[in-house]
CSV table of C-alpha atoms in Angstrom, one decimal:
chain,number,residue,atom,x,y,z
A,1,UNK,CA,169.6,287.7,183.8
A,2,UNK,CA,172.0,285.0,185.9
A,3,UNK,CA,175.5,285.1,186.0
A,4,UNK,CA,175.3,282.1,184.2
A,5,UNK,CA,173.3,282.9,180.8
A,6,UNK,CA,175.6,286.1,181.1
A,7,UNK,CA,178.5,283.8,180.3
A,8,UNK,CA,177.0,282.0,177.9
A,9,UNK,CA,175.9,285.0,175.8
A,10,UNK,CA,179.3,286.8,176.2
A,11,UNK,CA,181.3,283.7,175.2
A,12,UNK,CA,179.1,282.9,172.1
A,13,UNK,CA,179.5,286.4,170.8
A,14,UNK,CA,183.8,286.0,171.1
A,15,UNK,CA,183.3,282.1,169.7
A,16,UNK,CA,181.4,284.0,166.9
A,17,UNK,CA,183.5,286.7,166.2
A,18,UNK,CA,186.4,284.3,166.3
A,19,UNK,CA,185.1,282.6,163.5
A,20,UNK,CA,186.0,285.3,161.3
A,21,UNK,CA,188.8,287.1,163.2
A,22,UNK,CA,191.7,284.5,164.1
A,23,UNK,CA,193.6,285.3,167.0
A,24,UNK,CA,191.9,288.6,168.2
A,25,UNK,CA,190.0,287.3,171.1
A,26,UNK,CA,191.1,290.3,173.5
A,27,UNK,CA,190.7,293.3,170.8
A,28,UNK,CA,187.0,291.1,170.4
A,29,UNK,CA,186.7,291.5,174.0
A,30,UNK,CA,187.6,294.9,174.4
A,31,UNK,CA,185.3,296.1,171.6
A,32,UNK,CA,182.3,293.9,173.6
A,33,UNK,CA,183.3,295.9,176.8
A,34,UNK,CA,182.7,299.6,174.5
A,35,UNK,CA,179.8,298.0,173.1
A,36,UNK,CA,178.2,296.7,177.2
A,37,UNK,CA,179.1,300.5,178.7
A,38,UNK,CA,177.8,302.0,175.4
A,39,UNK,CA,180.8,303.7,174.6
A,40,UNK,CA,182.6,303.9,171.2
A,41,UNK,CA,185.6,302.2,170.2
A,42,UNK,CA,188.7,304.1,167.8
A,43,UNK,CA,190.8,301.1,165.6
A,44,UNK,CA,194.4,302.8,164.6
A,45,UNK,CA,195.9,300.2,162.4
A,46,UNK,CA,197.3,300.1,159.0
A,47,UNK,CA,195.6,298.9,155.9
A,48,UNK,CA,194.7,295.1,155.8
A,49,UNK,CA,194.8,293.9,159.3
A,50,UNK,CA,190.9,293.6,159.9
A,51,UNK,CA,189.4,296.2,161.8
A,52,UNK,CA,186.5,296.4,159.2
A,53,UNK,CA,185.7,292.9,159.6
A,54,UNK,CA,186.3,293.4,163.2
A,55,UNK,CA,183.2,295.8,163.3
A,56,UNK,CA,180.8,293.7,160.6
A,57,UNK,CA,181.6,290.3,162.7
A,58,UNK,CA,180.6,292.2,166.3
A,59,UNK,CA,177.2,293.4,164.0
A,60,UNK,CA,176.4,290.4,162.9
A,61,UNK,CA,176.5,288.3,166.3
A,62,UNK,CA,174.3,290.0,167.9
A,63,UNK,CA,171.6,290.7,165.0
A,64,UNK,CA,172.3,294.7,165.1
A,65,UNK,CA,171.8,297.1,162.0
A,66,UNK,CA,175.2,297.7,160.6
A,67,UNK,CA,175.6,301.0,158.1
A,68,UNK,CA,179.0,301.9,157.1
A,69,UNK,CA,180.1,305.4,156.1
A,70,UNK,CA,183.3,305.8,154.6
A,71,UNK,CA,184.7,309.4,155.0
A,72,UNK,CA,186.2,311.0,152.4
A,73,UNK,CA,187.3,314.7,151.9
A,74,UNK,CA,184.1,316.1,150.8
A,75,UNK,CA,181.6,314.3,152.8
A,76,UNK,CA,179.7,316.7,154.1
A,77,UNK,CA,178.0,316.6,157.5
A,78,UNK,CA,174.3,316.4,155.9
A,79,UNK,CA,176.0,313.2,154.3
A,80,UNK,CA,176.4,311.4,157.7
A,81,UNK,CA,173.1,313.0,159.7
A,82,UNK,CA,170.5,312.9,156.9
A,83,UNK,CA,168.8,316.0,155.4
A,84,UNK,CA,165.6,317.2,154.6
A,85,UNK,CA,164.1,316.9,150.4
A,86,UNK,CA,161.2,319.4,149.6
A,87,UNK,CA,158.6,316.8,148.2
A,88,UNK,CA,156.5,318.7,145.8
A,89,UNK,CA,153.6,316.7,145.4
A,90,UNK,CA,153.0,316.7,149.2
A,91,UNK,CA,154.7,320.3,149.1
A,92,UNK,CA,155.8,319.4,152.4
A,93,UNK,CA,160.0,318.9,153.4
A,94,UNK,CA,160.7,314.9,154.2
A,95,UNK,CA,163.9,314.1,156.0
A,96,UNK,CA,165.9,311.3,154.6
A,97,UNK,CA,167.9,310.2,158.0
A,98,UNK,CA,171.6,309.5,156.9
A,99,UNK,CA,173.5,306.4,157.9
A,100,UNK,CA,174.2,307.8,161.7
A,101,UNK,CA,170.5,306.2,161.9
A,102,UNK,CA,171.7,302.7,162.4
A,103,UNK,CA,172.7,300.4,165.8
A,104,UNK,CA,176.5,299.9,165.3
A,105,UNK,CA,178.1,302.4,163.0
A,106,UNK,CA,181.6,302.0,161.2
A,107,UNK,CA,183.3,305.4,160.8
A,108,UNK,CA,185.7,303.9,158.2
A,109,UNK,CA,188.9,306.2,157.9
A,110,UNK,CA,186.9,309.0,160.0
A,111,UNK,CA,190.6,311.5,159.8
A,112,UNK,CA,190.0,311.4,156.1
A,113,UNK,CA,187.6,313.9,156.3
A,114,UNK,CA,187.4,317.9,157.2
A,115,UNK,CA,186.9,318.6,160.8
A,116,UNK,CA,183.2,320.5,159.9
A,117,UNK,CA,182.5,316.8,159.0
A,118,UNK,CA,184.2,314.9,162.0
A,119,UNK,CA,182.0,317.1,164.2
A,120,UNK,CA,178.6,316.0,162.8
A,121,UNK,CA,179.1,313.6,164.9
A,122,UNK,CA,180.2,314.7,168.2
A,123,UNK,CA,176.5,315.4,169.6
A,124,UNK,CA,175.6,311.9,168.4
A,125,UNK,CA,178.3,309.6,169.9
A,126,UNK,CA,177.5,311.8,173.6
A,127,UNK,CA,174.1,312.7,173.6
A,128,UNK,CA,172.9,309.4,171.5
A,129,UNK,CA,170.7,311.7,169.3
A,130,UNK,CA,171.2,314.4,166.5
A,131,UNK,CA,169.7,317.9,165.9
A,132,UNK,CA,168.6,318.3,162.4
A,133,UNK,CA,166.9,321.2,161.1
A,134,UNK,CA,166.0,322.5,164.4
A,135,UNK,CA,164.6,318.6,165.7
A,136,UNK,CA,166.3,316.4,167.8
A,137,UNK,CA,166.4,313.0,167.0
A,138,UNK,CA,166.9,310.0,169.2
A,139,UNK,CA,169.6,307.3,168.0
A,140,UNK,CA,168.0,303.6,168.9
A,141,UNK,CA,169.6,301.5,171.5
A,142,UNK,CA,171.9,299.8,171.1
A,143,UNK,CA,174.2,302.8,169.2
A,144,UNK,CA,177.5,301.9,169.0
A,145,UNK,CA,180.4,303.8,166.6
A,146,UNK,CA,183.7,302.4,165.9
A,147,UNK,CA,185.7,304.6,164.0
A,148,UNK,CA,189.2,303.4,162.0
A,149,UNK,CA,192.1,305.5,160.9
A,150,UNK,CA,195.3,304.8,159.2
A,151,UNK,CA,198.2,306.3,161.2
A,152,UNK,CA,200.8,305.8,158.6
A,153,UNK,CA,199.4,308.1,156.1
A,154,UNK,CA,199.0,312.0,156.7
A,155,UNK,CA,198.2,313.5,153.4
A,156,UNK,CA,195.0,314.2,152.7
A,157,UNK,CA,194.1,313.7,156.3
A,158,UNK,CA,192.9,315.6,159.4
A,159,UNK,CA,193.6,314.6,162.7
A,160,UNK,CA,190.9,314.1,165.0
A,161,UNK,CA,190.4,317.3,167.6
A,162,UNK,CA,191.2,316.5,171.3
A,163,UNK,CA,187.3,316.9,171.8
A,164,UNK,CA,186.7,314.0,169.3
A,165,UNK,CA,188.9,311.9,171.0
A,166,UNK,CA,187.6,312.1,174.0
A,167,UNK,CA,184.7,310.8,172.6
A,168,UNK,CA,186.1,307.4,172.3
A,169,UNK,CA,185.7,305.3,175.6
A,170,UNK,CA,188.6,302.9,173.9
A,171,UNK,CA,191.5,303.3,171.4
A,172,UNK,CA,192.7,299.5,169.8
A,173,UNK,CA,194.9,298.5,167.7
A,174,UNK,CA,194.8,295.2,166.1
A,175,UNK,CA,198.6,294.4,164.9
A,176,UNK,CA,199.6,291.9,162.5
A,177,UNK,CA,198.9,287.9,162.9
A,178,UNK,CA,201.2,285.2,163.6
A,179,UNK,CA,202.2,283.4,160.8
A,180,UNK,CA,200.5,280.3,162.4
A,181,UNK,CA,197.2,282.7,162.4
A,182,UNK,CA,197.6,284.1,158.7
A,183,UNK,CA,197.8,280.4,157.7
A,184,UNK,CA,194.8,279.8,159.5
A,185,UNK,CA,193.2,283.2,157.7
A,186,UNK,CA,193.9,281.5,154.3
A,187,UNK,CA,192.6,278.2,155.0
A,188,UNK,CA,189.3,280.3,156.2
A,189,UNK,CA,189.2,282.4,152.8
A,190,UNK,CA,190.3,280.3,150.1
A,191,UNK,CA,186.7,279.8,149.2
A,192,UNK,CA,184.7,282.3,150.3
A,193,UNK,CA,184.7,285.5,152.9
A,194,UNK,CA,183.8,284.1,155.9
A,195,UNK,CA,182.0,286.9,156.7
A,196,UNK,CA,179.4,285.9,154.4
A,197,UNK,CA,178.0,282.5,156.7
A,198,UNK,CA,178.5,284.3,160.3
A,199,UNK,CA,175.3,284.4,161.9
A,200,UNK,CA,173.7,286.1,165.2
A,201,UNK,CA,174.3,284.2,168.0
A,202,UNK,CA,171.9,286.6,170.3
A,203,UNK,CA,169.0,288.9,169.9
A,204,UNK,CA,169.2,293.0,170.1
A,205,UNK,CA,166.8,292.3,172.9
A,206,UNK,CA,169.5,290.3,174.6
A,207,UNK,CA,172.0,292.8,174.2
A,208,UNK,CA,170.0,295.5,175.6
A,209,UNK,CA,169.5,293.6,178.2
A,210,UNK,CA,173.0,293.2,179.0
A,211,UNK,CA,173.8,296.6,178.9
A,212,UNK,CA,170.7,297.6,181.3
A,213,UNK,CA,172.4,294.7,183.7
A,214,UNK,CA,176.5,296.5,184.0
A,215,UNK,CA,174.9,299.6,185.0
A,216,UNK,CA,174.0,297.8,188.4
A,217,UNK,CA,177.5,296.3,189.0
A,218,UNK,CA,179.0,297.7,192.7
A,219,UNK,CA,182.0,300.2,192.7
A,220,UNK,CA,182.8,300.7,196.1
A,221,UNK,CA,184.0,304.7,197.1
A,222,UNK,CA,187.6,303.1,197.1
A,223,UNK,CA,187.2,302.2,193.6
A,224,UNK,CA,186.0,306.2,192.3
A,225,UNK,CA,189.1,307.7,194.7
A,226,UNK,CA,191.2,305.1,192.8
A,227,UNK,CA,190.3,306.2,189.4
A,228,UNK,CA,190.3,309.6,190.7
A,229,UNK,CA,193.9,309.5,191.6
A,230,UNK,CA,194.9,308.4,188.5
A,231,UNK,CA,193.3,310.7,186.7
A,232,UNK,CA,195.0,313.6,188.5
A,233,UNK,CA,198.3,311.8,188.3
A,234,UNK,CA,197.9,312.7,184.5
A,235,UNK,CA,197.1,315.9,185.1
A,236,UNK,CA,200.3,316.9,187.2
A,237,UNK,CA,202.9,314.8,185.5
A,238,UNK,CA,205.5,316.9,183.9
A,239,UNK,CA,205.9,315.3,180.8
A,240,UNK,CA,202.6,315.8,180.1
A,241,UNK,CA,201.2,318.9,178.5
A,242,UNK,CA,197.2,317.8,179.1
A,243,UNK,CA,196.0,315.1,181.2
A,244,UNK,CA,192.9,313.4,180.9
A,245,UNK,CA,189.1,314.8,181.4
A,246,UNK,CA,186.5,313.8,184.0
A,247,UNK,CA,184.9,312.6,180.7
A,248,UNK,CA,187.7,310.1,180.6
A,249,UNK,CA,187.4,309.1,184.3
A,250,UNK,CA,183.5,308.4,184.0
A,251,UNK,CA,184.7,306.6,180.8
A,252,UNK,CA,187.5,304.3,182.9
A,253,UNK,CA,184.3,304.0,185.4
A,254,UNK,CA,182.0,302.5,182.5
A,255,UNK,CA,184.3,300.4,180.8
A,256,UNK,CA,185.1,298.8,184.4
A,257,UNK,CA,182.1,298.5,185.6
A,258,UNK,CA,181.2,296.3,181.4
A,259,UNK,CA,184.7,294.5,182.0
A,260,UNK,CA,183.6,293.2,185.5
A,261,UNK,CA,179.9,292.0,184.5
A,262,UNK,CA,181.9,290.4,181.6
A,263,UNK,CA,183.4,288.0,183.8
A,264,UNK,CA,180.9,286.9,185.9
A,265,UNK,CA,181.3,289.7,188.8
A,266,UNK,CA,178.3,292.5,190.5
A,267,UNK,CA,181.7,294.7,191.7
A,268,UNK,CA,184.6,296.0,190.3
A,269,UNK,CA,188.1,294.9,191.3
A,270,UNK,CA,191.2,296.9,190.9
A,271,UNK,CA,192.3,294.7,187.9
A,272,UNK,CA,189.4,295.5,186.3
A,273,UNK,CA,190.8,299.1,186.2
A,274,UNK,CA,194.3,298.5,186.0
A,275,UNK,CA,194.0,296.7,182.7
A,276,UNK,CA,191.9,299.2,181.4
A,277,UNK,CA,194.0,302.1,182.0
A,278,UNK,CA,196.1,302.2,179.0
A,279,UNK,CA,193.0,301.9,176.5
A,280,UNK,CA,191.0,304.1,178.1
A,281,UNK,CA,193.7,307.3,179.4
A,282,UNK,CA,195.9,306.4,176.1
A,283,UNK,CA,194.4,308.7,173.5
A,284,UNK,CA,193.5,311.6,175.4
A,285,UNK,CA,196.9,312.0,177.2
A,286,UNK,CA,198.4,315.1,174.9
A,287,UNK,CA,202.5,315.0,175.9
A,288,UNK,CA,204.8,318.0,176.0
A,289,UNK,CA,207.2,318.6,173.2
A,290,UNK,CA,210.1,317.4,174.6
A,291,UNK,CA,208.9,314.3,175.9
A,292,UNK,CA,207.5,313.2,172.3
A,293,UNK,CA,211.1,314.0,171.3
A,294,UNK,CA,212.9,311.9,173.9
A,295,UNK,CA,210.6,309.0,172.5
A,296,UNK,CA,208.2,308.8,175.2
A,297,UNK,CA,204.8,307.4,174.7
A,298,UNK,CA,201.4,307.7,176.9
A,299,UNK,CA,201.7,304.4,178.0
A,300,UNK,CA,204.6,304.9,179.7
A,301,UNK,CA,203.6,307.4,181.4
A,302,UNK,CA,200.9,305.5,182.2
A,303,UNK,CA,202.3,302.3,183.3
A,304,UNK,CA,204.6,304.3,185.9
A,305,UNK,CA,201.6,306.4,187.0
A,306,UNK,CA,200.2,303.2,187.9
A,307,UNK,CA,203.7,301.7,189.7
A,308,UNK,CA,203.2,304.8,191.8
A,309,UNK,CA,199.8,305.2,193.1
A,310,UNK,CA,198.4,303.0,196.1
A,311,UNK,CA,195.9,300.0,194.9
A,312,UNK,CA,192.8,300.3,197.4
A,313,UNK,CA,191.9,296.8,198.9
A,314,UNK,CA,190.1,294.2,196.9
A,315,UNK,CA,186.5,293.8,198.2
A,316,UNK,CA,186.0,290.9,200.6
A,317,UNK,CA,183.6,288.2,198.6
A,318,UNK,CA,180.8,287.2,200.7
């Protein structure tokens, strides 16, 4: 696949996604950048400010199966997975697979539900396949989650576990329009969703194929030590009570390695990882007490560890 139709592809999918979701092109891109490193994606937003249509518009352009599951209190984890029906005419057990058994998956208001629920899907989002009465099943490629949660309401909900979150190659937020865009979002809906008329602009073929491709992109040793060392930056700052996992720096690897095939590059430059830094290390940065009360937040933290640590030399292009 050239550099080229590369383009062309990842710009018709944003165009697309566009249509329906004015003035989000980077969230867009970021959630195409999970989706390329097949990596999941967590929207914390409050109520109304599209991360549902956010997840059906990314479906929809590129012709993938979309199943929804909206997590309530008692969903149960046989809810999610599927389960197995005794068929007495056959007298045989038939599994019925649940809605995990789809390509892209929206986890809608995932901290609404008990933890024994959250975790039905832990082995799916890292393994890509779930165990089910002693079978293993494999989830079809593309399999992509994006999970949404309201952080303005707590009752009634259960945070997601450290282990969950870490899950999650990227945490978004979408934040309110301008009011030039929510003018824009009227015009678009006076009539009719515009959901509704969005069509695929590539093939599942394609977008395998795209994903097959940023597995080959170059990251030089200089880039790993780099990621490296910001890693164990988090790790040794004192305002921070946990710093991030090697799961998260193999995450910042993936996501860089997606970001740089997105625009047009076979190697991985230092911006690549700089940018993606605070979406990647964000959520799984757990802060001490007394920094949370001083009104700190991870991406401070973040943004000074990256001030402080030395950016290895861009690659020569040949």
């Amino acid at each position: 696949m050239t550099v080229e139709i590369t383009q062309k592809h990842i710009k018709k999918i944003i165009q697309n996604i566009e249509k329906v979701m004015v003035g989000k092109s980077e969230v867009a891109r970021l959630c195409l950048v999970a989706l390329m490193a097949e990596g999941h994606v967590l929207l914390e937003d409050v109520p109304g400010v599209g991360k549902t249509m956010m997840v059906k518009a990314l479906s929809k352009s590129v012709n993938a199966e979309f199943k929804r599951i909206q997590f309530t209190p008692d969903l149960l984890p046989s809810d999610v997975l599927g389960v197995s029906i005794y068929n007495p005419k056959e007298m045989e057990f038939t599994f019925r697979p649940g809605p995990i058994m789809g390509n892209i998956i929206l986890a809608d208001e995932i901290n609404r539900t008990s933890p024994r629920t959250q975790s039905a899907l832990l082995e799916a989002m890292e393994e890509h396949s779930v165990t089910i009465d002693g079978v293993t099943l494999e989830m079809e490629k593309p399999f992509f989650v994006m999970a949404t949660q309201n952080p303005i309401e707590y009752e009634g909900t259960y945070p997601l576990p450290e282990a969950q979150l870490d899950r999650f190659l990227l945490k978004l937020e979408m934040g309110y329009p301008s009011e030039g865009e929510e003018v824009e979002m009227l015009t678009l809906s006076q009539k009719t969703s515009p959901i509704d008329e969005l069509q695929p602009v590539i093939s599942l073929e394609d977008l395998r194929n795209l994903q097959d491709h940023v597995k080959d992109v170059f990251v030089e040793e200089a880039m790993k030590q780099y990621i490296v060392e910001l890693a164990n930056k988090t790790r040794v700052d004192s305002q921070v009570q946990l710093g991030v996992s090697p799961r998260a720096s193999i995450a910042l690897l993936k996501a860089s390695q997606a970001l740089a095939f997105m625009s047009g590059r076979d190697f991985v430059l230092p911006d690549d990882i700089q940018y993606l830094v605070p979406f990647v290390f964000g959520h799984r940065l757990i802060l001490k007490p007394e920094a949370k009360y001083q009104g700190i937040k991870a991406g401070d933290i973040l943004e000074t560890i990256l001030s402080n640590v030395h950016v290895p030399v861009k690659r020569a292009v040949k």
